[in-house]
mmCIF file of C-alpha atoms in Angstrom:
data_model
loop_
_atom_site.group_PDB
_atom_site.id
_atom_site.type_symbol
_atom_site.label_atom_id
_atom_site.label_comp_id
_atom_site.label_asym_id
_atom_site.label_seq_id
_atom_site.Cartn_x
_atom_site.Cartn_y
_atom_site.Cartn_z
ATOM 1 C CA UNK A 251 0.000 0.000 0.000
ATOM 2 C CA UNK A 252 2.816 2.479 0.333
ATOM 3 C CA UNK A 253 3.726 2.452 -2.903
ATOM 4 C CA UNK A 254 0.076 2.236 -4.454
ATOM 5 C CA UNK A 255 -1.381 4.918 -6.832
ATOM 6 C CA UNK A 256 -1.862 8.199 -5.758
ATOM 7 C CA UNK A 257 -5.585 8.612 -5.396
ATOM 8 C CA UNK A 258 -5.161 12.516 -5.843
ATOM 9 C CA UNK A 259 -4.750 15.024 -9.464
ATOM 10 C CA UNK A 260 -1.128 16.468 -7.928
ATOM 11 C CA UNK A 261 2.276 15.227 -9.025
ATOM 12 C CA UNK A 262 5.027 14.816 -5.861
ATOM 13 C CA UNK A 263 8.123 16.021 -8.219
ATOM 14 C CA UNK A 264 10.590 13.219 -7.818
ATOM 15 C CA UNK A 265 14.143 13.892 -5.691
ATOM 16 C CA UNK A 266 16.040 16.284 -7.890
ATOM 17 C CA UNK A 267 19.398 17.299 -8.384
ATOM 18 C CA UNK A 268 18.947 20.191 -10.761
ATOM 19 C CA UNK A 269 18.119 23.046 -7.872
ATOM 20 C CA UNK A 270 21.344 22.584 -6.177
ATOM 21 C CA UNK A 271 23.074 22.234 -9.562
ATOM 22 C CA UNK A 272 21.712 25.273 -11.473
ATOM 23 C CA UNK A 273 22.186 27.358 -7.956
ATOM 24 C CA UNK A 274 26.028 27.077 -7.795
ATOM 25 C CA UNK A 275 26.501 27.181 -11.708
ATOM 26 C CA UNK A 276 24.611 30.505 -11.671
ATOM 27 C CA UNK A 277 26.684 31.440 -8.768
ATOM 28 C CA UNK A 278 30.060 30.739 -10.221
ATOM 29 C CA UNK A 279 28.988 31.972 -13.506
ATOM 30 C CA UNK A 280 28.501 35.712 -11.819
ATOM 31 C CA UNK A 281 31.531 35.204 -9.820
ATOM 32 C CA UNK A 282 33.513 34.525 -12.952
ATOM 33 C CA UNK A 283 31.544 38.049 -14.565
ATOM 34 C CA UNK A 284 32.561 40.098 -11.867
ATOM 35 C CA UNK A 285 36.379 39.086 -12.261
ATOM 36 C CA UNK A 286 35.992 39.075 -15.525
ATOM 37 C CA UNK A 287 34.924 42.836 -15.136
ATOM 38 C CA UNK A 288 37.132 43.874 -12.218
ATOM 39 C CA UNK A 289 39.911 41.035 -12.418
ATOM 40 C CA UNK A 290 39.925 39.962 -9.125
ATOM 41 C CA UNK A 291 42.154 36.985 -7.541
ATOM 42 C CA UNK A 292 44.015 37.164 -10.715
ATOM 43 C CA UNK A 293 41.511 34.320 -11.810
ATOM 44 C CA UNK A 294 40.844 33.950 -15.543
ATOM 45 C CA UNK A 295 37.478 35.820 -15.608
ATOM 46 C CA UNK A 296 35.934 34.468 -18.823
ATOM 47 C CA UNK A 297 37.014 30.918 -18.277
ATOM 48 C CA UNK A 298 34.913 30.985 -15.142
ATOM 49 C CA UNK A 299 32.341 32.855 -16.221
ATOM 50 C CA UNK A 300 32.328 30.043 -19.125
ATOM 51 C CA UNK A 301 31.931 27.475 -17.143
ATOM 52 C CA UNK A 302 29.283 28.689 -14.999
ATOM 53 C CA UNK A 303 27.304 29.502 -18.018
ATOM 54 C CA UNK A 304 27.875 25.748 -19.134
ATOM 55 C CA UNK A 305 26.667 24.615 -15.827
ATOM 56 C CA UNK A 306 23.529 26.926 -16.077
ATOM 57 C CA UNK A 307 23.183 25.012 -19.729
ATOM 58 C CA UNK A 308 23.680 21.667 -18.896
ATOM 59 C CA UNK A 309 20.973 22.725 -15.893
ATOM 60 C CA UNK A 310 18.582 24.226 -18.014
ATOM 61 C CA UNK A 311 18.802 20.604 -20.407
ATOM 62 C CA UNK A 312 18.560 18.629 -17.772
ATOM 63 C CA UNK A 313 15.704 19.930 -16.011
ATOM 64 C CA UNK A 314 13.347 20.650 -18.916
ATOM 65 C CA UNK A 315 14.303 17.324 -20.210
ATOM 66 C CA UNK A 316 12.766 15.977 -16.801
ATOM 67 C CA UNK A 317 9.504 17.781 -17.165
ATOM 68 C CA UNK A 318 9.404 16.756 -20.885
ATOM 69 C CA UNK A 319 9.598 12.905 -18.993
ATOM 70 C CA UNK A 320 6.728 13.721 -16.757
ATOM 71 C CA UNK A 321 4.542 14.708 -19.049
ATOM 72 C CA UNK A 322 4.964 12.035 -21.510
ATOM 73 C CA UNK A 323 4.190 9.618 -19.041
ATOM 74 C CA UNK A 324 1.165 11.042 -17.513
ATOM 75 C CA UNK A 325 2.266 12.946 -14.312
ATOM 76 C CA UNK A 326 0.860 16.373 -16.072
ATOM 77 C CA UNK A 327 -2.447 15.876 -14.797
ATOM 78 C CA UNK A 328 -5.430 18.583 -15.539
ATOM 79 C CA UNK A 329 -4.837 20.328 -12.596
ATOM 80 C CA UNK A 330 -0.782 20.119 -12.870
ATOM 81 C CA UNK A 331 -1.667 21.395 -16.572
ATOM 82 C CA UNK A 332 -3.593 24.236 -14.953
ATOM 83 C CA UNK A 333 -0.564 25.163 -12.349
ATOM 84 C CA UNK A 334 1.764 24.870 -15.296
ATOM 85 C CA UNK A 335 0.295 27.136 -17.474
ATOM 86 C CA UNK A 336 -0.175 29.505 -14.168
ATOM 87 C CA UNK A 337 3.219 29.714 -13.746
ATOM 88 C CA UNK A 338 3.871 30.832 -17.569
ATOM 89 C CA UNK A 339 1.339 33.512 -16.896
ATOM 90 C CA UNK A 340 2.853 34.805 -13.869
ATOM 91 C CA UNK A 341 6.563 34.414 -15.557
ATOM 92 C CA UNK A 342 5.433 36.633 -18.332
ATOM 93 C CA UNK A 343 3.482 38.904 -16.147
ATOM 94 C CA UNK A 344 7.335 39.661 -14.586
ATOM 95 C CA UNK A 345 8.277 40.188 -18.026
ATOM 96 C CA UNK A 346 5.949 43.124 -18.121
ATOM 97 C CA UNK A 347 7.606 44.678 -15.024
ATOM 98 C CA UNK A 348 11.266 44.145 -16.553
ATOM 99 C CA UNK A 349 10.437 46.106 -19.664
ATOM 100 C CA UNK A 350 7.811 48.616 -17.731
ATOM 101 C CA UNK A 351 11.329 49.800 -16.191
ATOM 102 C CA UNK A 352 12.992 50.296 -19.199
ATOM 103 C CA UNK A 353 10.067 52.290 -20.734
ATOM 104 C CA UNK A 354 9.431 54.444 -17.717
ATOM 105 C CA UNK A 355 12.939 56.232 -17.793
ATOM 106 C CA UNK A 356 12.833 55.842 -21.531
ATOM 107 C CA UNK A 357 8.853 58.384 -21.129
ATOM 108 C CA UNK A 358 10.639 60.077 -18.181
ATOM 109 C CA UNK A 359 13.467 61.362 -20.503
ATOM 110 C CA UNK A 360 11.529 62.140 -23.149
ATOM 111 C CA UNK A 361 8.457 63.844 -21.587
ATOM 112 C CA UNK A 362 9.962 66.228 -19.082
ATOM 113 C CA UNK A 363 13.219 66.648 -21.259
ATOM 114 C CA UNK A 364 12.934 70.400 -20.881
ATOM 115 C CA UNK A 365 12.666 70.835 -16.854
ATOM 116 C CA UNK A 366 16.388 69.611 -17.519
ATOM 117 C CA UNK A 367 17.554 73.068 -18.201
ATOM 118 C CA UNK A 368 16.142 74.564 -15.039
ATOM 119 C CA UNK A 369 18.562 71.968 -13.022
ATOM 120 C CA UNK A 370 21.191 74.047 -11.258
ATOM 121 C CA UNK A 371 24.949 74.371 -12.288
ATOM 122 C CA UNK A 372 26.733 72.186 -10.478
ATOM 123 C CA UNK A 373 29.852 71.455 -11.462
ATOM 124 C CA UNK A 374 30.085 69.069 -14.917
ATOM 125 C CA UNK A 375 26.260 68.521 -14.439
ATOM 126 C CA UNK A 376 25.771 71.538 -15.945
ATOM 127 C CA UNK A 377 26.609 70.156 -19.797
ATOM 128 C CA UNK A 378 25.375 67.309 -19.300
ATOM 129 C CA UNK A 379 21.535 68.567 -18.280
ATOM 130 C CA UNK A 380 21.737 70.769 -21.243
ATOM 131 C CA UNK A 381 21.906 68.191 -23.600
ATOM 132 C CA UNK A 382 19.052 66.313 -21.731
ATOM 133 C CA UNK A 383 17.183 69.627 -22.343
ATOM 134 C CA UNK A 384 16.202 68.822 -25.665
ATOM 135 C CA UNK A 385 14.886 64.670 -26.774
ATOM 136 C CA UNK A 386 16.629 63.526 -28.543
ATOM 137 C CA UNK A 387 19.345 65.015 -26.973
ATOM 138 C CA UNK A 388 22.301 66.916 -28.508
ATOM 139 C CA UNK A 389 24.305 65.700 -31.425
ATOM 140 C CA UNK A 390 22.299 62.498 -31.271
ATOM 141 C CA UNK A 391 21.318 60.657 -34.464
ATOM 142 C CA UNK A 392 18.320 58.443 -34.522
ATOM 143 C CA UNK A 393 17.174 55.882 -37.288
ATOM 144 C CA UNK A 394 15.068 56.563 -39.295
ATOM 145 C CA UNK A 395 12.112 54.299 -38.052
ATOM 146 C CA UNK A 396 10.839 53.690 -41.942
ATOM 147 C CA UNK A 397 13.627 51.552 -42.779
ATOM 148 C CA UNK A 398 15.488 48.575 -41.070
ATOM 149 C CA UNK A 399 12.734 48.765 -37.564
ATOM 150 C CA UNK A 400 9.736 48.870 -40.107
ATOM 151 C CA UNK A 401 11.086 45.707 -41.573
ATOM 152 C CA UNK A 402 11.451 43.808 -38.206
ATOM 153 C CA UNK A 403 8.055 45.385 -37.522
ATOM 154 C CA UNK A 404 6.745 43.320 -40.613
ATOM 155 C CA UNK A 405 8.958 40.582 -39.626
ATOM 156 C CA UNK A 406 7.889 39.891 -35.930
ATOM 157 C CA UNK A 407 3.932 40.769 -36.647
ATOM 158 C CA UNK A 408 4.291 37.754 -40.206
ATOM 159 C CA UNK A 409 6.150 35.281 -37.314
ATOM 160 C CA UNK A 410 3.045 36.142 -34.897
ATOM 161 C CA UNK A 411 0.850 34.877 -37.839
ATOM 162 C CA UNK A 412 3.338 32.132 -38.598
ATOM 163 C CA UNK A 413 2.947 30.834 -34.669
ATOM 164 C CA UNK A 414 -0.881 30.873 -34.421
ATOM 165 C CA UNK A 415 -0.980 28.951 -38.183
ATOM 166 C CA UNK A 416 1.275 26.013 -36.339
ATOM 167 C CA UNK A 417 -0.844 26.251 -33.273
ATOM 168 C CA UNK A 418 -4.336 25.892 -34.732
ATOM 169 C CA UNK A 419 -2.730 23.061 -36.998
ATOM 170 C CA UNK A 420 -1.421 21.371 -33.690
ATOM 171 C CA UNK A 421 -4.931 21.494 -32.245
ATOM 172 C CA UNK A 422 -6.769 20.277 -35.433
ATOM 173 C CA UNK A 423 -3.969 17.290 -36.069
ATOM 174 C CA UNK A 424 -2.880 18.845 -39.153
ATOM 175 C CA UNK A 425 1.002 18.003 -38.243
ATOM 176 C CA UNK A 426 2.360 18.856 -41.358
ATOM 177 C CA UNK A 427 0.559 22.534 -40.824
ATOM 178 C CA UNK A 428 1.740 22.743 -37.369
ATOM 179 C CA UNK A 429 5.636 21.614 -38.909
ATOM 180 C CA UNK A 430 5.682 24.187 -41.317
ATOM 181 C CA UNK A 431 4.117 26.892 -39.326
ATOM 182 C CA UNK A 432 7.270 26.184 -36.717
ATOM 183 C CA UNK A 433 9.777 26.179 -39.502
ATOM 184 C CA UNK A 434 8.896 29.522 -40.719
ATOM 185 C CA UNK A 435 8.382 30.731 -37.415
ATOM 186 C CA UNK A 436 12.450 29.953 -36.485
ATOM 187 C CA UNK A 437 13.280 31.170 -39.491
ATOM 188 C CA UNK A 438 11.341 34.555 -39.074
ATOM 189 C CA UNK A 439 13.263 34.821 -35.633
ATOM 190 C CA UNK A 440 16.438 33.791 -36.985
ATOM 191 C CA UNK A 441 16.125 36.873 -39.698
ATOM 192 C CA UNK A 442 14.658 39.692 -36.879
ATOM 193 C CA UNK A 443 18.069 38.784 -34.811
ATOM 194 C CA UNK A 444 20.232 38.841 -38.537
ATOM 195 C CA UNK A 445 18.548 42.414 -38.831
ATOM 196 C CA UNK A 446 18.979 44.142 -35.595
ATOM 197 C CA UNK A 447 22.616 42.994 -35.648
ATOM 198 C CA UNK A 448 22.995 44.556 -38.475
ATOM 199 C CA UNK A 449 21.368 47.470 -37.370
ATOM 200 C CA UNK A 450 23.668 48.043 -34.389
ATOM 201 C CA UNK A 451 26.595 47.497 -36.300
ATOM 202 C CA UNK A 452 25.845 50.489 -38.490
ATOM 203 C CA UNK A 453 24.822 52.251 -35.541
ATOM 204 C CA UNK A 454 28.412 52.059 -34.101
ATOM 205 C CA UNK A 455 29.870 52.453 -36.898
ATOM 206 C CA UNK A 456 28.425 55.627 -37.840
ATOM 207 C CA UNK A 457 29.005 56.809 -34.086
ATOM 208 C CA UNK A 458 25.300 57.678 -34.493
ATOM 209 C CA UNK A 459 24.384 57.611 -30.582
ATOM 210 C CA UNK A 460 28.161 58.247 -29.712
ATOM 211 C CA UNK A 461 29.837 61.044 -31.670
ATOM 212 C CA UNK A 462 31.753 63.753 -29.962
ATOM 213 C CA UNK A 463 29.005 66.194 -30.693
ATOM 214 C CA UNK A 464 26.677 63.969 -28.631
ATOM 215 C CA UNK A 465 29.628 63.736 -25.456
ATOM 216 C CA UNK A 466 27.214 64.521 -22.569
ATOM 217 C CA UNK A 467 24.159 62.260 -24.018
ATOM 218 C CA UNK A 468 24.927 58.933 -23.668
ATOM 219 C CA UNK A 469 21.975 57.672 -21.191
ATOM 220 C CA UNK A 470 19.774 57.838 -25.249
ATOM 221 C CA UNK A 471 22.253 54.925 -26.362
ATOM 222 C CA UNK A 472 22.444 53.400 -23.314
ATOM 223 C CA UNK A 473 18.360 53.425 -23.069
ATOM 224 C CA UNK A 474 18.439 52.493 -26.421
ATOM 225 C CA UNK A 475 20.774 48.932 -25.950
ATOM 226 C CA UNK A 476 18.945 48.300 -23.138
ATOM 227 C CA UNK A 477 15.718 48.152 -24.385
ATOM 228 C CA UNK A 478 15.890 47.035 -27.857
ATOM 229 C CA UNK A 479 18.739 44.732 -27.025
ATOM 230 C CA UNK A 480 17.025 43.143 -23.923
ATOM 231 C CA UNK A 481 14.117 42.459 -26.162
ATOM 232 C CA UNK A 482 16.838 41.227 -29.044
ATOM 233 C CA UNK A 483 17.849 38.721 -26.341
ATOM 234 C CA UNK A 484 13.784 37.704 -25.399
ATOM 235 C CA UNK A 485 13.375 37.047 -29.593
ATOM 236 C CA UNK A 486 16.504 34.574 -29.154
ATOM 237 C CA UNK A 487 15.314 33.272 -26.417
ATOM 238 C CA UNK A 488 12.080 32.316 -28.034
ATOM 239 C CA UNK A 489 13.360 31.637 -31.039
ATOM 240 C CA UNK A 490 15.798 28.239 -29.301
ATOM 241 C CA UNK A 491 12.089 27.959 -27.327
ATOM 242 C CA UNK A 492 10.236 27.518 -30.345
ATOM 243 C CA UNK A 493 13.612 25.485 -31.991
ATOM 244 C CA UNK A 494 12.938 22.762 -29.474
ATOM 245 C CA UNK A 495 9.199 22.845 -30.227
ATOM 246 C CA UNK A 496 9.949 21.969 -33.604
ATOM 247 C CA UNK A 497 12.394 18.990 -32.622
ATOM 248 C CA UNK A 498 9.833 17.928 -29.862
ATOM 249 C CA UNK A 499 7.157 18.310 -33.154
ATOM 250 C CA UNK A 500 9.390 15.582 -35.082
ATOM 251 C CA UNK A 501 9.804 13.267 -31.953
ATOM 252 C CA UNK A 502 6.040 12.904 -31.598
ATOM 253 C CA UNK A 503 5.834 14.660 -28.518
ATOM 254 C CA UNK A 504 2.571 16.638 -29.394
ATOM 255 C CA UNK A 505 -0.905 15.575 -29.254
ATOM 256 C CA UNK A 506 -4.217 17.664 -30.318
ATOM 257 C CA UNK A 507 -5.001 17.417 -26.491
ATOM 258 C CA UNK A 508 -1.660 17.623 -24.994
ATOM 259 C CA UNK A 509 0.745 19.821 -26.244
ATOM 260 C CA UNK A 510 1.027 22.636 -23.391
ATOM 261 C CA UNK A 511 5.130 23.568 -24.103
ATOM 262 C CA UNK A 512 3.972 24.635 -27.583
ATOM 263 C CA UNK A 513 1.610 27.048 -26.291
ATOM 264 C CA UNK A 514 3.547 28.333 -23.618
ATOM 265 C CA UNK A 515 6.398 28.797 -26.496
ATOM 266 C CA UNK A 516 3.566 30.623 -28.327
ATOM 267 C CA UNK A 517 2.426 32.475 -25.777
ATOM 268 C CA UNK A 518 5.966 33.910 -25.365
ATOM 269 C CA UNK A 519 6.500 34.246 -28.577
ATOM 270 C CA UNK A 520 3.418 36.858 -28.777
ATOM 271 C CA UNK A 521 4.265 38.662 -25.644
ATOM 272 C CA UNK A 522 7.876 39.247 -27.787
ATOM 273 C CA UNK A 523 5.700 40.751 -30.573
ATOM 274 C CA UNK A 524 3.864 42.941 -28.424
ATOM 275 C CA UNK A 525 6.711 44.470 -26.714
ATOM 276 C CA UNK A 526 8.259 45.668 -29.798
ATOM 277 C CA UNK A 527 5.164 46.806 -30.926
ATOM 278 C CA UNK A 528 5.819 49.566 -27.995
ATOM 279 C CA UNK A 529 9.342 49.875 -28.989
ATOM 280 C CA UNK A 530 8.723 50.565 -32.312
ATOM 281 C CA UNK A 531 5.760 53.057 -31.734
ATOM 282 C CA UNK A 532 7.726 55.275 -28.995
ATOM 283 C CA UNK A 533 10.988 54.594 -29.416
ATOM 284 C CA UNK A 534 11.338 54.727 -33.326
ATOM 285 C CA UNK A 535 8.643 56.622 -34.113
ATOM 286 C CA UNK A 536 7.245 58.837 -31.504
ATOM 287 C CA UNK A 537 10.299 59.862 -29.472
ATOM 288 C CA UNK A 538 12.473 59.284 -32.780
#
């Protein structure tokens, strides 16, 4: 009788190793950035920073590949299902708050950008607040929104269309739909990422954000980087999320009823679309 059926919808997650693993690879993996940064202990910075981000890796594998097994063989009960999908909710509801941030100073810059020349004159603060006075601020020069963002604009809002084709597919048992839809999905991703790298490039090249004229503005690039590159780094993200989809796709993993990592991958996928939906409007266009 002790080892008899549960009689009850909840899954008792089997003894793991993967908490205690991921915790001190993610530990040694900031160690190593900090002495990377500030060479301290006369350690080899990257190569510990390296190998913490392997362990974080081989962490990441191993414990996804574990809920992958539980599902497959029936732990993922309805009301697991339900706390699962709760969970992706809540994760992407703290995605919100991580880009809210970057907007607010991003609307704080740009909205009060005059009550910057009625700061005192105190000392070097003086140049820089007059160059804050006016958004964008002096000797900054901003893309032209029409070009390169419009076309990851079209690309992002054709992979959001690409996403929900492979997830009605999935639900309807069309797998060859659902394979294709993924394919072009990745792909879509694959060229957004190809596009905004390019897009920087030029952008340092050209010392657009960073020329001597624009000396005392840097917080514009560094807004900038921050919040189109975070969001760079969320479209990668979901693009190796939505890679595994498609390899999970192939394995047979996904069922008209039972497919729940797709549509969290989806789910992601359109939060993605909708944050640079904001970026493009204010930061390109608006504010541009």
């Amino acid at each position: 009788m002790a080892h008899a059926a549960p009689k009850h919808d909840y899954h008792l997650v089997d003894p793991s190793p993967w908490p205690l693993v991921a915790s001190i690879a993610v530990t040694v993996m900031m160690v190593g950035a900090v002495v990377w940064m500030k060479g301290l202990f006369g350690l080899s910075g990257p190569g510990v920073f390296a190998a913490g981000l392997a362990g974080v890796l081989y962490s990441m594998f191993g414990w996804w590949a574990d809920v992958v097994k539980e599902g497959r063989r029936g732990d993922h009960t309805p009301v697991v299902s339900i706390g699962l999908r709760y969970g992706m909710v809540l994760f992407i509801a703290s995605e919100v708050m991580f880009f809210a941030a970057f907007f607010w100073i991003f609307f704080e810059m740009a909205l009060f950008a005059e009550a910057r020349a009625l700061i005192p004159e105190v000392g070097n603060w003086a140049d820089t607040a007059r160059s804050w006075s006016t958004w964008p601020p002096q000797g900054v020069e901003t893309l032209n929104a029409w070009q390169l963002p419009l076309l990851n604009t079209i690309i992002l809002l054709l992979s959001g269309t690409t996403v929900t084709w492979a997830h009605h597919a999935l639900q309807i048992g069309d797998r060859k739909g659902a394979l294709w839809g993924l394919i072009l999905t990745v792909g879509l991703g694959i060229f957004f990422t190809a596009v905004q790298a390019y897009e920087y490039s030029h952008i340092l090249h050209e010392n657009l954000f960073f020329s001597d004229e624009a000396a005392n503005s840097g917080l514009y690039g560094s807004i900038f980087f921050l919040a189109t590159g975070f969001h760079g780094f969320h479209v990668l993200v979901g693009t190796l999320f939505l890679t595994v989809c498609l390899f999970r796709l192939l394995a047979g993993h996904f069922s008209p009823e039972k497919h729940f990592g797709f549509e969290a991958a989806a789910w992601y996928w359109h939060f993605v679309d909708v944050v640079w939906l904001f970026l493009f409007a204010f930061v390109y266009v608006v504010f541009g």
